[in-house]
């Protein structure tokens, strides 16, 4: 083995390498990507923000709550999935529930959500899609399943004094097919649907 | 119907990986065999004071790896501790000592275990100049060590196995950086954000408020996956719509995780001059991958357990846009490599479904494994496999013309022992020492009963195997877990590297023995079967008891 001095040399090389790598990979690389993104794809780079009139009201990719100040669901809006991000759809605190399949807290939460939907939407527990009573991984899921949206049509139409048919047509128009026809799942973006609803 | 779309998605993945296998594998072989330096590389070697033509013995190579990694740990530690005075820190304070220690080790070891929630802990500067830099270089270190081992098999009667600084530099400049630039731009096109604007406060449709985060996410997301790192820019990692906005970005991210590890067997075959050997390794990796993916997908589609049965499907912790199959495919790719990124919460999987990511890591992350670490892990298992075959027929074992003698088999055995020791010891101490157990139960466990035990087992499995995914209900930002998992990550990364490089040195020094009629062919289906058997039996014997205490007990209850 070599002398302590030889050993120190490795650290001296390592230190210089780390400084250069930091300048290139930690500063130049992200800045270059930022410049490209801001010039070529500014909408995406800045979060796919959505405006109504002159007001930015959110992001097409980030879900929102459609509840009153106490957190109760507003019947005239399509409801997003349950959320574990902060107090619900807190975009600065993304989180899943991380509750396990046998956790009593999760079992009772699912039961409570089913009973609330049974009351508000007039359906039986067996008719409620799984995504309507489970929290997403991010807590910011912008989408629901088409079945979940269709389930809510009658409630929304009644609360707004519209016909079921007109609201159902809106859901159909807002339903996004799978990417490239086969990737992922068909979805309905809740914010986009509710914006369209507010314009009826 | 849904299942057919899922199968079509897997077929797409296979087609892309097959198409990449030759060009990417051969390209990597050229990178590490070329005798020419790019102008920018020559400048870099002058700056750091290295002669690119000088070759290193295994001890010198190892000391370079360790010195570079030690400097990396100090660097990432210092930058976190100094966060308060750094620009673009979103007003966040210095990261506490214990957490800085854990995080520094985590990113230098290619683990990317996150005891913290990045949304509220790490500002932009720490993320890009501290963590993302390690995402590049720790991946390049892994590939360098794998290439050094491959050279050990390829060379004869020499004392040297390459030059670490050259391998490191070429891995970054010729492989990871250009691919990351491409991947980052594709991700932005898909909706991944790339800005420095901090939070945008908006008034929502119903008049509430929402704080939309910003950040240089795409640049980090690309290397997070390509380098099998896995450290999320946000708390929920690739479940976050700004990290993984659509079903097609989801598939793209899965391809990024698997591209390099699944192509490295080709690189191996090219460098040793027998590409059929690469196919045998690839076949072993692919078989494990398909079986594991099928199992996890069936468990989740079946949705056993109280909560999934009540809800009518295992959608807790999963995103609508990915669905179940988009989630299980990502989870399998992430835990059979050393990535550890998640697009769904493994803690909320069905009991047996949640066991699969653990089992994937317990297999040693060799199917296809992390960038570099997957290949060297599988080659170690191949050494064990020829040894077992040699015992069965009473011959001196050989692999690729190298005799597997007492020294080689000792090194391979030591390699195999490291991670199980760390996993089982760490999990046992968490529950056996009364003071630690009291703290674990009171502060850390996110779920009661058997599932809580699984959270701790998952944490040590993830740390020791340098994966980084979690049963995230566990609160790991405590003195015990920050320290114990930090030590597990450190030893789980560098002890195996010591044994691999020692083995590389010992193999390179040998001459090649010519193959005879009695030599076990290692490029045929028979050897693939043997290698599969050895991999599965070692894992099963080691981990069956501890799995029976956690996920098996919960799932079969």
XYZ file of C-alpha atoms in Angstrom, chain A residues 7-180:
174
model
C -3.684 8.507 -0.067
C -4.230 12.244 0.278
C -3.755 12.604 -3.452
C -6.920 10.576 -4.085
C -8.907 13.037 -1.984
C -7.400 16.021 -3.746
C -8.371 14.583 -7.145
C -11.821 13.698 -5.802
C -12.396 17.195 -4.460
C -11.485 18.857 -7.732
C -13.625 16.393 -9.680
C -16.598 17.072 -7.393
C -16.269 20.829 -7.859
C -16.211 20.551 -11.645
C -19.097 18.072 -11.684
C -21.129 20.392 -9.473
C -20.552 23.297 -11.842
C -21.495 21.258 -14.911
C -24.211 18.901 -13.633
C -25.543 20.976 -10.753
C -25.594 24.421 -12.355
C -25.073 24.425 -16.137
C -27.269 21.383 -16.868
C -30.438 22.459 -14.996
C -30.068 26.039 -16.262
C -29.716 24.877 -19.855
C -32.811 22.669 -19.526
C -34.686 25.603 -17.974
C -33.775 27.871 -20.875
C -34.858 25.251 -23.415
C -38.089 24.576 -21.525
C -38.991 28.230 -21.054
C -38.310 29.066 -24.698
C -39.700 25.980 -26.430
C -42.391 24.695 -24.060
C -43.327 27.563 -21.721
C -46.849 26.356 -20.866
C -45.680 22.939 -19.675
C -42.524 24.302 -18.029
C -44.617 26.620 -15.887
C -47.131 24.078 -14.656
C -49.882 23.976 -17.314
C -51.735 26.780 -15.523
C -55.421 27.289 -16.277
C -57.101 30.696 -16.419
C -60.755 31.693 -16.390
C -60.965 35.181 -17.828
C -57.891 36.981 -16.509
C -57.572 34.927 -13.354
C -55.297 31.938 -12.983
C -57.390 29.439 -11.064
C -55.107 26.422 -10.906
C -53.209 23.854 -12.943
C -54.651 21.375 -15.404
C -52.433 18.743 -13.753
C -53.212 19.435 -10.088
C -56.544 18.457 -8.574
C -58.665 20.828 -6.455
C -61.212 20.543 -3.681
C -64.802 21.485 -4.476
C -65.928 21.910 -0.904
C -67.161 24.684 1.345
C -65.081 26.308 4.083
C -65.848 23.441 6.478
C -64.686 20.828 3.981
C -68.186 19.576 3.110
C -68.709 18.564 -0.531
C -70.605 21.142 -2.623
C -73.302 19.211 -4.496
C -73.278 21.527 -7.541
C -69.675 20.608 -8.429
C -68.206 17.318 -9.537
C -66.105 16.034 -6.652
C -62.440 15.033 -6.851
C -61.157 11.896 -5.118
C -60.494 11.923 -1.364
C -57.080 13.481 -0.673
C -54.404 13.084 1.996
C -52.430 16.162 0.896
C -52.660 18.520 3.867
C -56.304 19.362 4.546
C -57.123 18.085 1.034
C -55.522 19.013 -2.310
C -52.839 21.096 -0.589
C -50.424 21.370 -3.533
C -47.569 22.391 -1.245
C -47.850 19.151 0.770
C -48.314 16.204 -1.598
C -49.022 12.950 0.247
C -50.815 9.639 0.128
C -52.523 8.207 3.195
C -50.064 5.288 3.411
C -52.712 3.345 5.324
C -52.373 -0.430 4.950
C -55.088 -2.766 3.640
C -56.083 -3.964 7.114
C -55.765 -0.618 8.891
C -59.048 0.052 10.796
C -58.666 3.788 10.100
C -58.736 3.152 6.338
C -61.596 0.662 6.548
C -63.775 3.086 8.492
C -62.811 6.023 6.234
C -63.885 4.072 3.153
C -67.167 3.135 4.872
C -67.845 6.763 5.865
C -67.176 7.979 2.325
C -69.510 5.341 0.888
C -72.325 6.325 3.243
C -71.862 10.018 2.427
C -72.053 9.294 -1.317
C -75.070 7.014 -0.824
C -76.858 9.951 0.795
C -75.747 12.669 -1.647
C -75.902 10.777 -4.933
C -78.669 8.276 -4.198
C -76.645 5.199 -5.172
C -75.865 1.986 -3.303
C -72.375 1.234 -1.975
C -71.861 -1.492 -4.549
C -72.405 1.031 -7.366
C -69.689 3.403 -6.130
C -66.395 3.108 -8.083
C -63.258 2.445 -5.990
C -61.592 5.722 -6.964
C -64.444 7.702 -5.367
C -63.757 6.320 -1.889
C -59.946 5.951 -1.914
C -57.252 8.621 -1.630
C -54.759 8.814 -4.482
C -50.993 8.398 -4.099
C -50.228 12.064 -4.599
C -53.260 13.560 -2.878
C -53.361 15.805 -5.968
C -54.926 13.438 -8.510
C -56.595 15.779 -11.035
C -58.751 13.032 -12.475
C -61.544 10.610 -11.659
C -62.793 7.570 -13.538
C -65.607 8.094 -16.069
C -67.807 5.808 -13.911
C -67.224 8.110 -10.941
C -68.167 11.171 -13.006
C -71.307 9.529 -14.414
C -72.370 8.572 -10.894
C -72.322 12.254 -9.925
C -74.345 13.501 -12.942
C -77.793 13.323 -11.356
C -76.720 15.112 -8.168
C -74.970 17.923 -10.050
C -77.826 18.351 -12.506
C -80.395 18.513 -9.703
C -78.368 21.031 -7.686
C -77.987 23.265 -10.741
C -81.496 22.877 -12.136
C -80.159 21.311 -15.341
C -81.255 18.164 -17.137
C -79.285 14.973 -16.517
C -78.788 14.660 -20.277
C -77.047 18.015 -20.658
C -74.666 17.282 -17.772
C -74.042 13.756 -19.011
C -73.145 15.166 -22.423
C -70.587 17.377 -20.713
C -69.038 14.366 -18.961
C -68.864 12.472 -22.239
C -67.185 15.421 -23.918
C -64.696 15.723 -21.036
C -63.773 12.038 -20.960
C -60.196 11.477 -22.063
C -59.445 8.175 -23.736
C -56.294 6.215 -22.932
C -53.022 7.784 -24.153
C -52.341 6.584 -27.720
